Coordinates of C-alpha atoms in Angstrom, one line a residue:
M1 CA 101.5 86.7 144.2
L2 CA 102.7 86.1 141.1
L3 CA 105.4 83.6 140.9
G4 CA 104.2 81.9 144.8
G5 CA 105.9 82.6 147.9
A6 CA 109.0 81.9 149.9
D7 CA 107.5 77.9 151.3
P8 CA 110.2 75.7 150.5
G9 CA 107.5 73.8 149.1
R10 CA 109.8 70.0 148.5
T11 CA 113.0 69.9 150.2
D12 CA 114.2 67.1 148.1
V13 CA 115.5 69.4 145.4
P14 CA 116.5 72.5 145.2
A15 CA 113.8 74.8 143.3
V16 CA 115.9 75.4 140.9
R17 CA 119.0 74.2 139.4
V18 CA 121.1 75.7 136.7
G19 CA 123.9 74.1 135.7
E20 CA 125.9 73.0 138.2
E21 CA 124.5 75.7 140.8
A22 CA 120.9 75.3 142.9
L23 CA 118.9 77.5 145.0
D24 CA 116.4 75.8 147.2
R25 CA 113.0 78.3 147.5
A26 CA 113.9 80.2 150.8
A27 CA 117.3 80.6 149.7
L28 CA 115.9 82.1 146.2
W29 CA 113.8 84.3 148.1
E30 CA 116.4 85.5 150.1
A31 CA 118.6 86.2 147.6
A32 CA 116.0 88.1 144.9
S33 CA 114.7 90.0 148.1
A34 CA 118.3 91.5 148.4
F35 CA 117.7 92.5 144.6
A36 CA 114.6 93.6 145.3
A37 CA 115.2 96.0 147.9
R38 CA 118.5 97.4 145.3
V39 CA 116.1 98.3 142.9
A40 CA 112.8 99.3 144.8
G41 CA 111.4 102.3 143.0
A42 CA 113.2 102.4 139.3
P43 CA 111.4 102.6 136.4
A44 CA 112.6 99.2 134.9
V45 CA 115.4 97.0 135.8
A46 CA 117.1 95.3 132.3
V47 CA 118.6 92.4 133.2
H48 CA 121.4 90.4 130.5
G49 CA 119.7 86.8 129.8
Q50 CA 122.8 85.0 130.5
A51 CA 121.9 81.2 131.6
C52 CA 122.6 81.0 135.6
L53 CA 121.6 81.7 138.9
S54 CA 121.9 85.7 138.8
T55 CA 119.9 86.0 135.9
V56 CA 117.0 83.8 138.0
V57 CA 117.4 86.0 141.0
A58 CA 117.0 89.6 139.0
V59 CA 114.6 88.5 137.3
V60 CA 112.5 86.9 140.8
G61 CA 114.1 90.3 142.2
G62 CA 112.4 92.4 139.9
V63 CA 109.0 91.2 139.9
L64 CA 109.0 90.9 144.0
A65 CA 109.8 94.7 143.9
G66 CA 107.1 95.7 141.4
V67 CA 109.6 96.7 139.1
P68 CA 109.7 95.9 135.1
V69 CA 112.2 93.6 134.0
V70 CA 113.3 93.7 130.1
P71 CA 115.3 90.8 129.9
V72 CA 118.1 91.7 127.1
P73 CA 119.5 88.5 125.1
A74 CA 122.7 87.4 125.8
D75 CA 124.1 86.6 122.6
A76 CA 122.7 90.5 121.7
G77 CA 124.5 93.0 119.6
T78 CA 125.5 96.4 121.1
G79 CA 123.4 98.4 118.8
E80 CA 120.3 96.1 120.2
R81 CA 121.4 96.0 123.7
R82 CA 122.1 99.6 123.3
H83 CA 118.3 100.4 121.2
I84 CA 116.4 98.2 124.3
L85 CA 118.0 100.0 127.1
A86 CA 116.7 103.3 126.0
D87 CA 114.1 102.5 124.4
S88 CA 112.8 100.9 128.1
K89 CA 114.3 103.4 130.0
A90 CA 115.6 101.0 132.2
A91 CA 117.5 103.1 134.7
L92 CA 119.7 100.3 136.0
W93 CA 121.8 97.3 134.5
A94 CA 122.1 93.5 136.2
G95 CA 124.7 91.7 134.1
P96 CA 128.5 92.1 133.4
P97 CA 129.6 96.0 132.0
L98 CA 128.9 95.3 128.3
E99 CA 129.3 97.9 125.6
G100 CA 126.4 99.9 125.0
V101 CA 125.1 99.9 128.3
A102 CA 125.1 103.2 129.8
V103 CA 123.4 102.6 132.8
P104 CA 124.6 102.3 136.5
R105 CA 124.8 98.4 137.3
V106 CA 123.1 96.2 140.1
P107 CA 124.4 93.1 141.6
A108 CA 122.8 90.5 141.8
H109 CA 124.7 87.4 144.3
P110 CA 122.7 84.2 144.2
F111 CA 123.8 83.5 148.0
D112 CA 122.3 86.9 149.2
R113 CA 120.2 87.9 152.2
A114 CA 117.3 90.0 152.3
P115 CA 118.3 93.3 154.4
A116 CA 116.4 92.9 157.8
G117 CA 113.2 94.7 157.9
V118 CA 113.1 95.1 154.3
R119 CA 109.2 95.5 153.1
L120 CA 108.2 94.4 149.7
P121 CA 105.4 95.8 147.9
D122 CA 102.3 93.7 146.5
P123 CA 101.6 94.9 142.9
G124 CA 98.3 95.2 141.2
P125 CA 97.3 92.6 138.7
D126 CA 97.4 95.2 136.2
E127 CA 101.3 96.3 136.9
T128 CA 103.9 95.4 134.5
A129 CA 105.8 92.3 134.2
L130 CA 108.0 92.1 131.6
I131 CA 109.2 94.4 128.9
M132 CA 110.1 91.9 126.3
Y133 CA 111.0 92.5 122.7
T134 CA 110.1 91.1 119.9
S135 CA 113.0 89.9 116.8
G136 CA 112.7 93.3 114.8
T137 CA 112.0 91.0 112.0
T138 CA 109.9 94.5 110.5
G139 CA 112.1 97.3 112.2
P140 CA 113.7 97.8 115.4
P141 CA 112.4 95.5 117.8
K142 CA 109.2 96.8 120.0
G143 CA 108.7 96.6 123.7
V144 CA 106.5 94.2 124.5
L145 CA 104.2 95.9 128.1
L146 CA 103.1 92.7 129.4
P147 CA 101.4 93.0 132.7
R148 CA 101.1 90.8 135.9
R149 CA 97.7 89.3 135.2
A150 CA 98.2 88.2 132.3
V151 CA 101.6 86.3 133.0
A152 CA 99.6 84.5 136.3
A153 CA 96.6 83.4 133.3
G154 CA 98.7 82.0 131.1
L155 CA 100.9 80.1 133.3
D156 CA 97.6 79.2 135.1
G157 CA 95.8 77.9 131.8
L158 CA 99.1 75.9 130.9
A159 CA 98.8 73.7 134.1
E160 CA 95.5 73.0 133.9
A161 CA 96.0 71.3 130.5
W162 CA 99.2 69.8 131.1
G163 CA 98.5 68.5 134.5
W164 CA 101.8 70.5 135.7
T165 CA 102.1 70.9 139.5
G166 CA 104.2 70.7 141.8
D167 CA 104.6 67.3 141.7
D168 CA 106.5 67.8 138.2
V169 CA 110.4 68.2 137.5
L170 CA 110.4 70.2 135.1
V171 CA 113.7 70.5 132.4
H172 CA 114.9 72.4 129.7
G173 CA 118.3 74.4 128.5
L174 CA 116.6 77.4 126.9
P175 CA 117.6 81.1 127.0
L176 CA 116.0 83.1 129.7
F177 CA 115.1 85.9 128.2
H178 CA 112.4 84.9 125.6
V179 CA 108.4 83.4 126.7
H180 CA 109.7 79.9 126.1
G181 CA 112.3 80.0 128.5
L182 CA 111.8 82.9 130.3
V183 CA 108.2 83.1 131.3
L184 CA 106.9 79.6 130.9
G185 CA 110.2 77.7 132.3
L186 CA 110.7 80.0 135.0
F187 CA 108.2 81.4 135.9
G188 CA 105.6 78.7 135.6
A189 CA 107.9 76.0 137.6
L190 CA 107.8 79.0 140.8
R191 CA 104.4 79.0 140.3
T192 CA 103.0 75.6 140.0
G193 CA 105.8 75.4 142.9
S194 CA 108.1 72.7 140.2
P195 CA 111.5 72.3 141.1
L196 CA 113.2 73.4 137.5
V197 CA 116.6 71.9 136.0
H198 CA 118.4 74.0 133.6
T199 CA 120.7 72.3 131.5
V200 CA 122.4 76.1 130.6
R201 CA 122.6 74.7 127.1
P202 CA 119.9 72.1 126.2
R203 CA 122.2 69.2 125.0
P204 CA 120.4 65.4 124.7
Q205 CA 123.1 64.0 127.1
A206 CA 122.5 66.5 129.4
Y207 CA 118.7 66.2 128.8
A208 CA 119.0 62.4 129.6
A209 CA 121.1 62.4 132.7
A210 CA 117.8 65.2 133.4
A211 CA 115.3 62.3 133.4
Q212 CA 117.8 59.7 134.9
A213 CA 117.5 62.5 137.6
G214 CA 113.7 62.2 138.7
G215 CA 113.1 65.4 135.1
T216 CA 108.9 64.6 134.1
L217 CA 108.0 67.6 132.0
F218 CA 110.5 69.1 129.4
F219 CA 110.5 71.3 127.0
G220 CA 111.9 72.0 123.8
V221 CA 111.7 73.7 120.8
P222 CA 111.9 71.6 117.4
T223 CA 115.5 72.1 117.1
V224 CA 116.1 70.2 120.2
W225 CA 113.5 67.3 119.6
S226 CA 115.7 66.9 116.3
R227 CA 119.1 66.6 118.1
I228 CA 117.4 64.4 120.6
A229 CA 116.1 61.5 118.2
R230 CA 119.4 61.6 116.6
E231 CA 120.9 60.4 120.0
S232 CA 118.7 57.1 120.1
G233 CA 120.5 56.6 123.8
A234 CA 118.7 60.0 125.2
A235 CA 115.6 59.4 123.5
R236 CA 115.3 56.4 125.4
A237 CA 116.2 58.3 128.6
L238 CA 113.1 59.8 128.2
G239 CA 110.6 57.1 128.0
S240 CA 110.3 58.0 131.1
A241 CA 108.4 61.6 131.7
R242 CA 105.5 62.6 132.3
L243 CA 105.0 65.0 129.3
L244 CA 107.6 66.6 125.9
V245 CA 106.5 69.3 125.1
S246 CA 107.7 71.3 121.9
G247 CA 107.3 75.4 120.9
S248 CA 108.1 78.5 119.1
A249 CA 107.9 76.5 115.7
G250 CA 106.1 73.9 113.8
L251 CA 107.6 70.3 115.4
P252 CA 108.6 68.3 111.5
A253 CA 106.8 64.7 111.4
G254 CA 109.6 63.0 111.2
V255 CA 111.7 64.4 114.4
A256 CA 108.0 63.4 116.3
Q257 CA 108.0 59.6 115.0
A258 CA 112.2 59.1 115.5
V259 CA 110.9 60.3 119.8
Q260 CA 107.9 58.1 119.8
A261 CA 109.9 55.3 118.4
A262 CA 112.7 55.7 121.1
A263 CA 110.7 57.0 123.9
G264 CA 107.6 55.7 123.5
Q265 CA 106.0 59.1 123.6
A266 CA 106.2 62.4 121.1
P267 CA 106.2 65.5 122.4
I268 CA 102.8 67.4 122.2
E269 CA 102.8 71.5 121.4
R270 CA 101.7 75.1 122.1
Y271 CA 101.3 78.1 120.4
G272 CA 102.0 81.7 121.7
M273 CA 103.9 85.1 121.3
T274 CA 105.6 87.4 122.7
E275 CA 102.6 89.9 122.4
T276 CA 100.3 86.5 124.0
L277 CA 102.0 85.0 126.2
I278 CA 100.3 81.8 125.6
T279 CA 97.2 80.8 123.9
L280 CA 97.0 77.5 122.0
A281 CA 97.8 74.2 124.2
A282 CA 97.6 70.8 123.2
R283 CA 96.6 69.0 126.4
A284 CA 98.7 66.1 128.0
D285 CA 95.6 64.4 128.2
E286 CA 94.7 63.9 125.0
P287 CA 96.5 61.5 122.3
V288 CA 99.0 63.0 120.8
R289 CA 99.2 64.8 117.3
T290 CA 102.2 66.2 115.8
G291 CA 101.5 69.5 113.8
W292 CA 99.0 70.6 115.8
V293 CA 98.8 73.1 119.2
G294 CA 95.7 72.5 120.3
R295 CA 92.9 74.8 121.4
P296 CA 92.8 78.1 123.6
I297 CA 94.2 77.6 127.0
A298 CA 91.6 78.9 130.0
G299 CA 90.7 82.2 129.5
V300 CA 91.3 82.7 126.0
Q301 CA 89.5 82.3 123.2
A302 CA 90.7 82.2 119.3
R303 CA 89.1 82.4 115.5
L304 CA 90.3 82.3 112.3
R305 CA 89.3 84.7 109.3
G306 CA 89.3 84.8 105.4
E307 CA 90.3 87.2 103.3
D308 CA 87.0 88.9 103.2
G309 CA 86.4 89.5 106.6
G310 CA 84.4 86.5 107.3
P311 CA 85.3 82.9 109.3
V312 CA 86.5 80.1 107.9
P313 CA 85.3 76.2 107.7
A314 CA 86.4 74.3 110.9
D315 CA 87.6 71.1 107.9
G316 CA 91.2 71.2 109.3
G317 CA 92.3 72.3 106.1
S318 CA 90.7 75.5 104.8
I319 CA 93.8 78.1 106.7
G320 CA 93.1 81.5 107.4
A321 CA 94.3 84.4 109.8
L322 CA 94.9 83.7 113.4
E323 CA 93.3 86.1 116.0
V324 CA 93.2 86.3 119.8
R325 CA 91.5 87.5 122.7
G326 CA 91.5 86.8 126.1
A327 CA 93.5 87.4 129.8
T328 CA 97.3 86.0 127.8
L329 CA 97.7 89.1 126.3
F330 CA 99.8 92.9 126.0
D331 CA 98.8 95.7 127.5
G332 CA 100.1 97.7 124.4
Y333 CA 103.5 98.4 122.5
L334 CA 105.6 100.6 124.4
G335 CA 105.6 104.4 123.4
L336 CA 103.4 103.1 119.9
P337 CA 100.2 103.6 120.2
E338 CA 99.7 103.6 116.4
A339 CA 101.0 100.3 116.6
T340 CA 99.1 99.2 119.5
E341 CA 96.4 100.5 117.9
E342 CA 96.9 98.2 114.3
A343 CA 97.6 95.4 115.9
W344 CA 93.8 95.2 117.4
T345 CA 90.7 94.8 115.1
P346 CA 88.3 96.9 115.6
D347 CA 86.1 93.9 117.7
G348 CA 89.3 93.6 119.6
W349 CA 90.5 91.0 118.7
F350 CA 94.7 90.2 118.4
A351 CA 95.5 90.2 114.8
T352 CA 98.5 87.5 115.4
G353 CA 100.4 87.7 111.6
D354 CA 100.2 83.7 111.5
A355 CA 98.2 81.5 109.1
A356 CA 96.2 78.9 110.9
A357 CA 93.9 76.0 109.8
V358 CA 90.7 74.5 112.8
D359 CA 89.0 71.6 112.8
A360 CA 86.2 70.7 113.9
D361 CA 87.6 69.7 118.0
G362 CA 88.5 73.3 117.7
R363 CA 92.3 72.5 117.5
Y364 CA 94.0 74.5 115.4
R365 CA 97.3 74.1 113.2
V366 CA 99.8 77.3 112.2
V367 CA 101.0 77.2 108.9
G368 CA 103.0 80.2 109.0
R369 CA 102.9 83.9 109.0
T370 CA 100.5 85.5 106.4
S371 CA 102.9 87.7 105.8
V372 CA 105.6 85.7 104.0
D373 CA 104.1 82.2 104.7
L374 CA 100.6 82.2 103.1
I375 CA 100.8 81.4 99.6
K376 CA 98.7 82.0 97.1
S377 CA 99.5 79.6 93.8
G378 CA 96.5 78.4 91.5
G379 CA 93.7 79.6 92.8
Y380 CA 94.6 78.1 96.3
R381 CA 96.0 79.0 99.7
I382 CA 99.0 76.8 100.4
G383 CA 100.6 77.8 104.5
A384 CA 104.5 77.2 104.1
G385 CA 105.0 75.9 107.1
E386 CA 103.1 72.3 106.3
V387 CA 105.3 72.5 102.9
E388 CA 108.2 72.8 105.1
A389 CA 107.2 70.4 107.1
A390 CA 107.3 68.1 104.2
L391 CA 110.2 69.1 103.1
L392 CA 112.4 68.3 106.3
D393 CA 111.3 64.7 106.6
H394 CA 112.9 64.0 103.1
P395 CA 116.3 62.7 104.1
A396 CA 118.6 65.0 102.3
V397 CA 117.4 68.1 103.5
R398 CA 118.8 69.6 106.3
E399 CA 117.3 73.1 106.6
A400 CA 114.1 74.6 104.8
A401 CA 112.5 77.8 103.8
V402 CA 109.5 78.0 101.3
V403 CA 108.6 81.3 99.7
G404 CA 106.1 82.2 96.9
E405 CA 107.3 84.4 94.4
P406 CA 105.6 86.2 91.2
D407 CA 104.6 84.1 88.6
D408 CA 102.5 85.4 85.8
D409 CA 100.4 81.8 85.6
L410 CA 100.0 80.5 89.1
G411 CA 99.3 84.1 90.7
Q412 CA 102.3 82.8 92.7
R413 CA 104.9 79.5 92.6
I414 CA 106.1 77.8 95.3
V415 CA 109.9 77.7 96.2
A416 CA 112.1 76.1 98.2
Y417 CA 115.5 76.9 99.5
L418 CA 117.0 73.6 100.5
V419 CA 120.3 73.1 102.7
G420 CA 121.9 69.5 102.6
E421 CA 123.5 67.2 100.5
G422 CA 122.3 64.9 97.4
I423 CA 119.8 67.2 96.7
D424 CA 118.1 66.6 93.8
E425 CA 115.5 69.1 92.8
Q426 CA 112.9 66.8 91.1
D427 CA 113.2 63.5 93.4
V428 CA 112.2 66.2 96.5
I429 CA 109.4 67.6 94.5
G430 CA 108.0 64.3 94.1
F431 CA 108.8 63.5 97.4
V432 CA 106.2 66.2 98.8
A433 CA 104.0 65.3 95.9
G434 CA 103.6 61.7 97.1
R435 CA 103.0 63.3 101.4
L436 CA 100.6 66.7 99.8
S437 CA 98.5 67.6 97.8
V438 CA 100.0 67.9 94.4
H439 CA 99.1 71.6 93.8
K440 CA 101.4 72.1 97.4
R441 CA 104.8 71.0 95.2
P442 CA 107.6 73.4 95.4
R443 CA 107.6 74.5 91.7
Q444 CA 111.7 74.8 92.1
V445 CA 114.2 74.4 94.4
R446 CA 117.7 76.2 95.3
V447 CA 119.9 74.5 96.9
V448 CA 121.9 77.5 99.3
G449 CA 124.6 77.2 101.7
A450 CA 122.9 78.3 104.8
L451 CA 119.5 79.8 105.6
P452 CA 119.6 83.9 106.9
R453 CA 118.7 84.4 109.5
N454 CA 118.2 86.8 112.8
A455 CA 119.4 87.3 116.0
M456 CA 116.2 85.0 117.4
G457 CA 117.7 81.9 114.5
K458 CA 114.1 82.8 112.7
V459 CA 114.6 82.6 109.1
Q460 CA 114.8 85.9 107.1
K461 CA 112.1 84.7 104.3
S462 CA 112.1 88.9 103.6
L463 CA 115.7 88.4 102.4
L464 CA 115.6 85.1 100.3

């Protein structure tokens, strides 16, 4: 079974806690089975991704029923919500009455009991578990078809890399409509038998309290770890954790160092995307190496390709286009056969669109998107992410986005858009030059009040 069975497992703590509400595993399976009975046979069920037990019941119930679950961002606008429901052909809606929802609502009550005699299907591994939507940075969000086998393979690969078992207690406050918070953070806990404590919001004090209550495995994005680093008391509380994990973007070295100083350990990193779930991960049994997302997990292969299509040297510095293949990948974009075909190379590798480097030990470092983050300046190939990470270590810089702009002499010049106070252009340029190769320094700095971001919080560099 994809998410394990209804066996109660540990009885000393609830299987899932969201804020102040909690369910043991048997009660969760009862409520999810009741929901499954309501949605059985539907082509898809859309679930409002609010952080609450009703969301947990709905997504687990959809999986039990073998009905594709369509997570809808809790902060989605009316247009985005309407597009997702129409494109996915979801026939039911689990969530509050909202504008843009024109399908029947179906309740997901945390304390329901399954109807007597209810029989649930046993979906095969190739059946679609989730239809998750991309961020829509290059057009309308695309529906990504994720089969049950891919979800299982990704979670099992992570469990092996991180030594993740039912003895752990997972803690996070990430959204329940993205891969990180939903697939890794909820499904991963259920599959491994690890109790989950969801803090609703990823606040430092909530993480600290969870650590003091026995949390052992903590998920966060760089913003979460940055806030924890600024609250030394919260960071110190995490010293009792077995493993800290950062994902969804590169972790700035300064943040990692601050967490290390207070907690005695820095977060490890991993890499994936909606289409691939999880592909690369640093291992729990190896020293932490900030900025590196580790090796391919079991069942996954990765490679780098240069502009000529040839392999890129495994020297830790040469940059190429990252391509992956293996058990965790999606089945295609819903209703978009041409986009699906374009996403794969002729020899069967998925082109992630990310630029990366790999070292002689097979560990990868992702430097950004090839479309906007791979800058060709003065004959060098430079990853914007590496420059951004250096900029974020400057005490005056709060946010940074680096782009390449046309230059008659260099081809492209590195331009840094920065948010902060008291930023001196020459000081910042010298700061980067002192930490990276001189050719990676920004040639120009522009201070702005805010960086343009989409609904998922990703910087929209095309607007810069």
